[in-house]
Coordinates of C-alpha atoms in Angstrom, one line a residue:
M110 CA 166.9 89.5 139.0
L111 CA 164.4 87.5 136.7
N112 CA 166.9 87.3 133.9
F113 CA 167.0 83.2 134.3
L114 CA 163.5 83.4 133.1
P115 CA 162.6 82.9 129.1
A116 CA 162.6 86.5 127.2
P117 CA 159.3 86.4 126.0
L118 CA 157.9 85.7 129.7
I119 CA 160.2 88.6 131.1
G120 CA 158.6 90.5 128.2
L121 CA 155.0 89.8 129.4
L122 CA 156.0 90.5 133.0
A123 CA 157.6 93.8 131.9
S124 CA 154.5 94.7 130.2
L125 CA 152.2 94.1 133.0
L126 CA 154.4 95.7 135.5
L127 CA 154.6 99.0 133.0
A128 CA 150.9 98.6 132.6
L129 CA 149.9 98.3 136.2
N130 CA 152.1 101.1 137.2
A131 CA 150.4 103.3 134.8
L132 CA 147.0 102.4 135.7
F133 CA 147.4 102.9 139.4
W134 CA 149.1 106.4 139.0
V135 CA 147.1 107.9 136.2
P136 CA 143.8 108.2 138.0
V137 CA 145.6 109.9 140.7
L138 CA 147.1 112.2 138.4
L139 CA 143.5 113.2 136.8
L140 CA 142.3 113.8 140.4
F141 CA 144.4 116.6 140.8
A142 CA 144.2 118.1 137.1
I143 CA 140.7 118.1 137.1
I144 CA 140.6 119.9 140.5
R145 CA 143.2 122.4 138.6
L146 CA 140.8 122.5 135.5
I147 CA 137.9 123.6 137.7
L148 CA 139.6 126.3 139.5
P149 CA 141.8 127.7 137.0
F150 CA 143.7 130.3 139.2
K151 CA 147.5 130.6 139.4
T152 CA 147.5 130.1 143.4
V153 CA 145.6 126.7 142.5
R154 CA 148.0 125.7 139.7
L155 CA 151.1 126.6 142.3
W156 CA 150.0 124.2 144.7
I157 CA 148.8 121.5 142.4
D158 CA 151.6 121.5 140.0
P159 CA 154.3 120.2 142.4
V160 CA 151.9 117.5 143.7
L161 CA 151.5 116.2 140.0
V162 CA 155.3 116.7 139.4
A163 CA 155.7 114.4 142.7
I164 CA 153.4 112.0 141.4
A165 CA 154.7 111.8 137.9
E166 CA 158.5 111.1 139.7
T167 CA 157.1 108.5 142.1
W168 CA 155.4 106.9 138.7
I169 CA 158.9 107.0 136.9
S170 CA 160.5 105.4 140.1
G171 CA 158.2 102.4 139.3
N172 CA 159.0 102.0 136.1
S173 CA 162.8 102.0 137.0
G174 CA 162.0 99.2 139.7
W175 CA 160.6 97.1 137.2
M176 CA 163.6 97.7 134.9
A177 CA 165.8 96.6 137.5
L178 CA 163.7 93.6 137.9
T179 CA 163.7 92.5 134.2
Q180 CA 166.8 94.1 132.8
R181 CA 170.6 92.9 132.8
T182 CA 171.9 96.1 131.6
A183 CA 175.6 97.5 131.7
W184 CA 175.1 101.2 131.9
D185 CA 178.1 103.6 131.0
V186 CA 176.9 107.2 132.0
E187 CA 178.7 110.3 132.3
G188 CA 177.5 113.8 132.9
I189 CA 174.6 113.7 135.2
D190 CA 176.4 114.7 138.3
G191 CA 175.9 117.9 139.9
L192 CA 172.5 119.0 138.2
D193 CA 170.2 121.1 140.0
P194 CA 166.5 119.7 140.5
H195 CA 165.2 123.0 141.5
N196 CA 166.0 124.8 138.3
W197 CA 165.1 125.0 134.4
Y198 CA 167.0 123.0 131.7
L199 CA 166.1 122.6 127.8
V200 CA 167.1 118.7 127.0
N201 CA 168.2 117.6 123.8
S202 CA 169.0 114.2 122.7
N203 CA 169.1 111.7 119.9
H204 CA 166.4 109.6 119.2
Q205 CA 166.4 105.7 118.0
T206 CA 163.9 103.6 120.1
W207 CA 161.2 103.9 122.5
A208 CA 163.6 102.8 125.3
D209 CA 165.2 106.2 125.1
I210 CA 162.4 108.0 126.8
F211 CA 162.5 105.2 129.6
I212 CA 166.4 105.5 129.9
L213 CA 166.0 109.6 129.9
Q214 CA 163.5 109.4 132.5
H215 CA 165.5 106.6 134.6
L216 CA 168.6 108.7 134.8
F217 CA 167.4 112.3 135.0
N218 CA 164.4 111.4 137.6
R219 CA 164.8 113.7 140.6
R220 CA 168.0 115.0 139.5
I221 CA 166.5 117.5 137.5
P222 CA 162.8 118.9 137.1
L223 CA 160.4 116.7 135.6
L224 CA 161.2 116.1 131.5
K225 CA 158.3 117.6 129.5
F226 CA 158.1 116.5 126.1
F227 CA 156.6 117.9 123.0
I228 CA 154.1 115.6 122.0
K229 CA 152.9 114.8 118.4
Q230 CA 148.9 116.1 118.0
Q231 CA 147.6 112.8 116.8
L232 CA 148.9 111.0 120.2
K233 CA 146.6 112.7 122.4
W234 CA 143.9 110.1 121.6
V235 CA 146.5 107.2 123.1
P236 CA 144.4 105.7 125.7
I237 CA 145.7 106.3 129.1
M238 CA 148.9 108.0 128.4
G239 CA 146.9 111.0 126.4
L240 CA 145.2 111.4 129.7
A241 CA 148.5 111.5 131.6
W242 CA 150.3 113.9 129.1
W243 CA 147.4 116.1 129.4
A244 CA 147.4 116.2 133.3
L245 CA 151.2 116.8 133.2
D246 CA 150.7 119.6 130.8
F247 CA 152.8 118.2 128.0
P248 CA 152.2 120.3 125.0
F249 CA 150.8 118.7 122.0
M250 CA 152.0 120.2 118.8
R251 CA 151.2 119.9 115.2
R252 CA 154.7 119.5 113.7
H253 CA 154.8 120.9 110.1
S254 CA 158.0 120.5 107.7
E255 CA 159.8 123.4 106.6
D256 CA 158.5 123.2 102.8
Y257 CA 154.8 123.4 104.2
L258 CA 155.5 126.4 106.2
K259 CA 157.1 128.0 103.4
K260 CA 153.6 127.4 101.5
H261 CA 151.6 128.0 104.9
P262 CA 153.5 130.7 106.4
E263 CA 150.5 131.5 108.7
M264 CA 151.2 128.0 110.6
R265 CA 154.5 129.2 111.6
G266 CA 153.0 131.9 113.8
K267 CA 150.3 129.3 115.2
D268 CA 153.1 126.8 116.1
Q269 CA 155.0 129.7 117.9
A270 CA 152.0 130.8 119.8
A271 CA 151.2 126.9 121.0
T272 CA 154.8 126.8 122.4
R273 CA 154.6 129.9 124.3
R274 CA 151.2 129.1 125.7
A275 CA 153.1 125.8 126.9
C276 CA 156.2 127.4 128.1
E277 CA 154.0 130.0 130.2
K278 CA 152.7 127.0 132.1
F279 CA 156.6 125.8 132.4
A280 CA 157.6 128.8 133.8
L281 CA 155.6 128.7 137.1
I282 CA 157.9 126.0 138.6
P283 CA 161.1 124.4 137.7
T284 CA 160.9 122.4 134.6
S285 CA 163.0 120.6 132.0
V286 CA 161.6 120.9 128.1
M287 CA 162.5 117.6 126.4
N288 CA 163.2 118.0 122.6
F289 CA 164.0 115.3 120.1
L290 CA 165.9 117.4 117.3
E291 CA 165.5 114.7 114.5
G292 CA 161.9 114.8 115.2
T293 CA 161.3 111.3 114.9
R294 CA 163.2 107.7 115.8
F295 CA 166.1 107.1 113.4
T296 CA 165.9 104.2 111.3
P297 CA 168.3 103.1 108.3
V298 CA 165.0 103.5 105.9
K299 CA 164.6 107.4 107.2
H300 CA 168.7 108.0 107.1
Q301 CA 168.5 106.8 103.4
R302 CA 165.4 108.6 102.5
Q303 CA 166.7 112.0 104.1
Q304 CA 170.2 111.4 102.4
S305 CA 171.3 112.7 105.6
P306 CA 174.8 114.0 105.8
Y307 CA 175.2 112.2 109.3
R308 CA 176.4 108.6 109.8
H309 CA 174.6 108.0 112.6
L310 CA 171.6 110.6 113.0
L311 CA 168.8 112.1 110.9
K312 CA 169.0 115.7 109.9
P313 CA 168.1 118.0 113.1
K314 CA 165.1 120.2 112.8
A315 CA 165.5 123.4 114.7
G316 CA 162.3 124.9 115.0
G317 CA 161.3 123.4 118.5
I318 CA 164.2 124.3 120.0
A319 CA 164.3 127.3 118.7
L320 CA 160.8 128.1 119.8
A321 CA 161.3 126.9 123.3
L322 CA 164.7 129.2 123.6
N323 CA 162.7 132.3 122.2
A324 CA 159.5 131.8 124.5
M325 CA 161.5 131.0 127.9
G326 CA 165.2 131.3 127.0
D327 CA 166.2 133.5 130.5
K328 CA 164.5 130.7 132.5
F329 CA 167.1 128.0 131.3
R330 CA 169.8 127.5 133.4
A331 CA 171.5 125.8 130.4
I332 CA 171.2 122.9 127.6
L333 CA 171.7 119.3 128.2
D334 CA 172.8 117.8 125.0
V335 CA 172.3 113.9 125.5
T336 CA 174.2 111.3 123.4
I337 CA 172.3 107.8 123.7
V338 CA 174.4 104.7 122.2
Y339 CA 173.3 101.4 121.9
P340 CA 176.5 99.2 121.4
D341 CA 174.3 96.3 120.5
G342 CA 172.3 98.0 118.3
A343 CA 169.0 99.9 119.2
P344 CA 166.3 97.5 120.6
N345 CA 162.6 97.7 119.5
F346 CA 160.3 98.3 122.5
W347 CA 159.5 94.1 122.7
D348 CA 163.5 93.6 122.9
F349 CA 163.6 96.4 125.6
L350 CA 160.5 94.8 127.6
C351 CA 162.2 91.2 127.1
G352 CA 165.6 92.1 128.8
R353 CA 167.5 92.4 126.0
L354 CA 169.3 95.7 126.5
R355 CA 172.8 94.4 127.3
R356 CA 174.5 97.7 127.1
V357 CA 173.8 101.2 126.9
V358 CA 176.1 104.2 126.9
V359 CA 174.9 107.7 127.9
R360 CA 177.0 111.2 127.8
V361 CA 175.4 114.4 128.8
Q362 CA 177.1 117.6 128.5
T363 CA 176.0 121.0 130.0
L364 CA 175.9 123.5 127.6
P365 CA 175.6 127.2 127.6
V366 CA 172.1 128.7 126.4
P367 CA 173.1 130.8 123.2
E368 CA 172.3 134.2 124.3
H369 CA 172.5 135.6 120.7
L370 CA 169.9 133.2 119.6
M371 CA 167.6 133.3 122.6
K372 CA 166.1 136.7 122.0
S373 CA 165.8 136.6 118.1
D374 CA 162.3 135.9 116.6
Y375 CA 162.7 132.5 114.8
G376 CA 159.1 132.7 113.4
A377 CA 159.7 135.9 111.8
D378 CA 162.9 136.6 111.1
A379 CA 164.8 134.2 108.2
A380 CA 168.3 135.5 109.3
T381 CA 167.7 134.1 112.6
R382 CA 166.1 130.9 111.3
E383 CA 169.5 130.4 109.4
A384 CA 171.7 131.3 112.3
F385 CA 169.8 128.5 114.4
G386 CA 170.2 126.0 111.7
L387 CA 173.8 126.5 111.7
W388 CA 174.3 126.2 115.1
V389 CA 172.1 123.0 115.2
Q390 CA 174.2 121.8 112.5
Q391 CA 177.4 122.1 114.4
L392 CA 175.9 120.6 117.5
W393 CA 174.6 117.5 115.4
Q394 CA 178.0 117.4 113.6
D395 CA 179.9 117.0 117.0
K396 CA 177.1 114.4 118.4
D397 CA 178.0 112.5 115.2
A398 CA 181.6 112.3 115.8
Q399 CA 180.9 111.3 119.5
I400 CA 178.6 108.5 118.6
S401 CA 181.3 107.2 116.2
R402 CA 183.9 107.3 118.9
L403 CA 181.4 106.1 121.4
L404 CA 180.8 103.1 119.5
E405 CA 184.5 102.2 118.5
A406 CA 185.3 102.3 122.3
A407 CA 182.5 100.1 123.2
G408 CA 183.5 97.6 120.3
R409 CA 186.7 97.4 121.8
S410 CA 185.5 97.2 125.3
G411 CA 183.2 94.2 124.0
R412 CA 185.7 92.1 122.5

């Protein structure tokens, strides 16, 4: 609706609306989170957690509102019908830009339970948002490389314990656990540095998804494997705010939970880690091929 305005002005308006939406809802979240902190009883949590989720979903709807106001995006989305907002899901996606998070929240809001992301430990100090993530029980994780864990195997157990503590909270009410297998945003520089065997993806890291499955695999109804493609190139966050996201293609596949891996101990069993690695590699090979097909199809339609 505001597409007639110059892009920088749209970006400023979108930034203002984004900030105002957060500044309005975060204090409301904190009010209920502090009550939960003061009264750390399961019955209190069972009452307050759904309230916090409802606040977050309304916050996300506000973000969807300013996106509709400032974006002129052609959406090509398949696979989000028939999902259950009253069940548990493990959600996985490729990751290219901060816009991915807004797209995922916009598409899944109230279709499935609130997405809970594993947040890097250092991000807990981000002003305002760090408090919001804490209030919503987003788990803050120290992400260690496999080489580091080989040198310090005791840290693998600490990561697993932290994930289990977070998942114990997730098990109380329906939750969608969100995981970016790449662990970071795709860039050509990172792709080259890794010498990734995939054309469109960084190397996957199985640890996060394995620990989530180990901790609460019996709760998950399914794995939602999400593929996000930007036919005109992934926008940086400023371009996204400026309304320059012309097209986005999203495909969601509902996959069964791998029961043969769910009950295995990823942290302690090398054979299990190898099995998870092979499963993730196959998932990533299929996703890489799918991205190539989607980009080719989008290129044909855009001519």
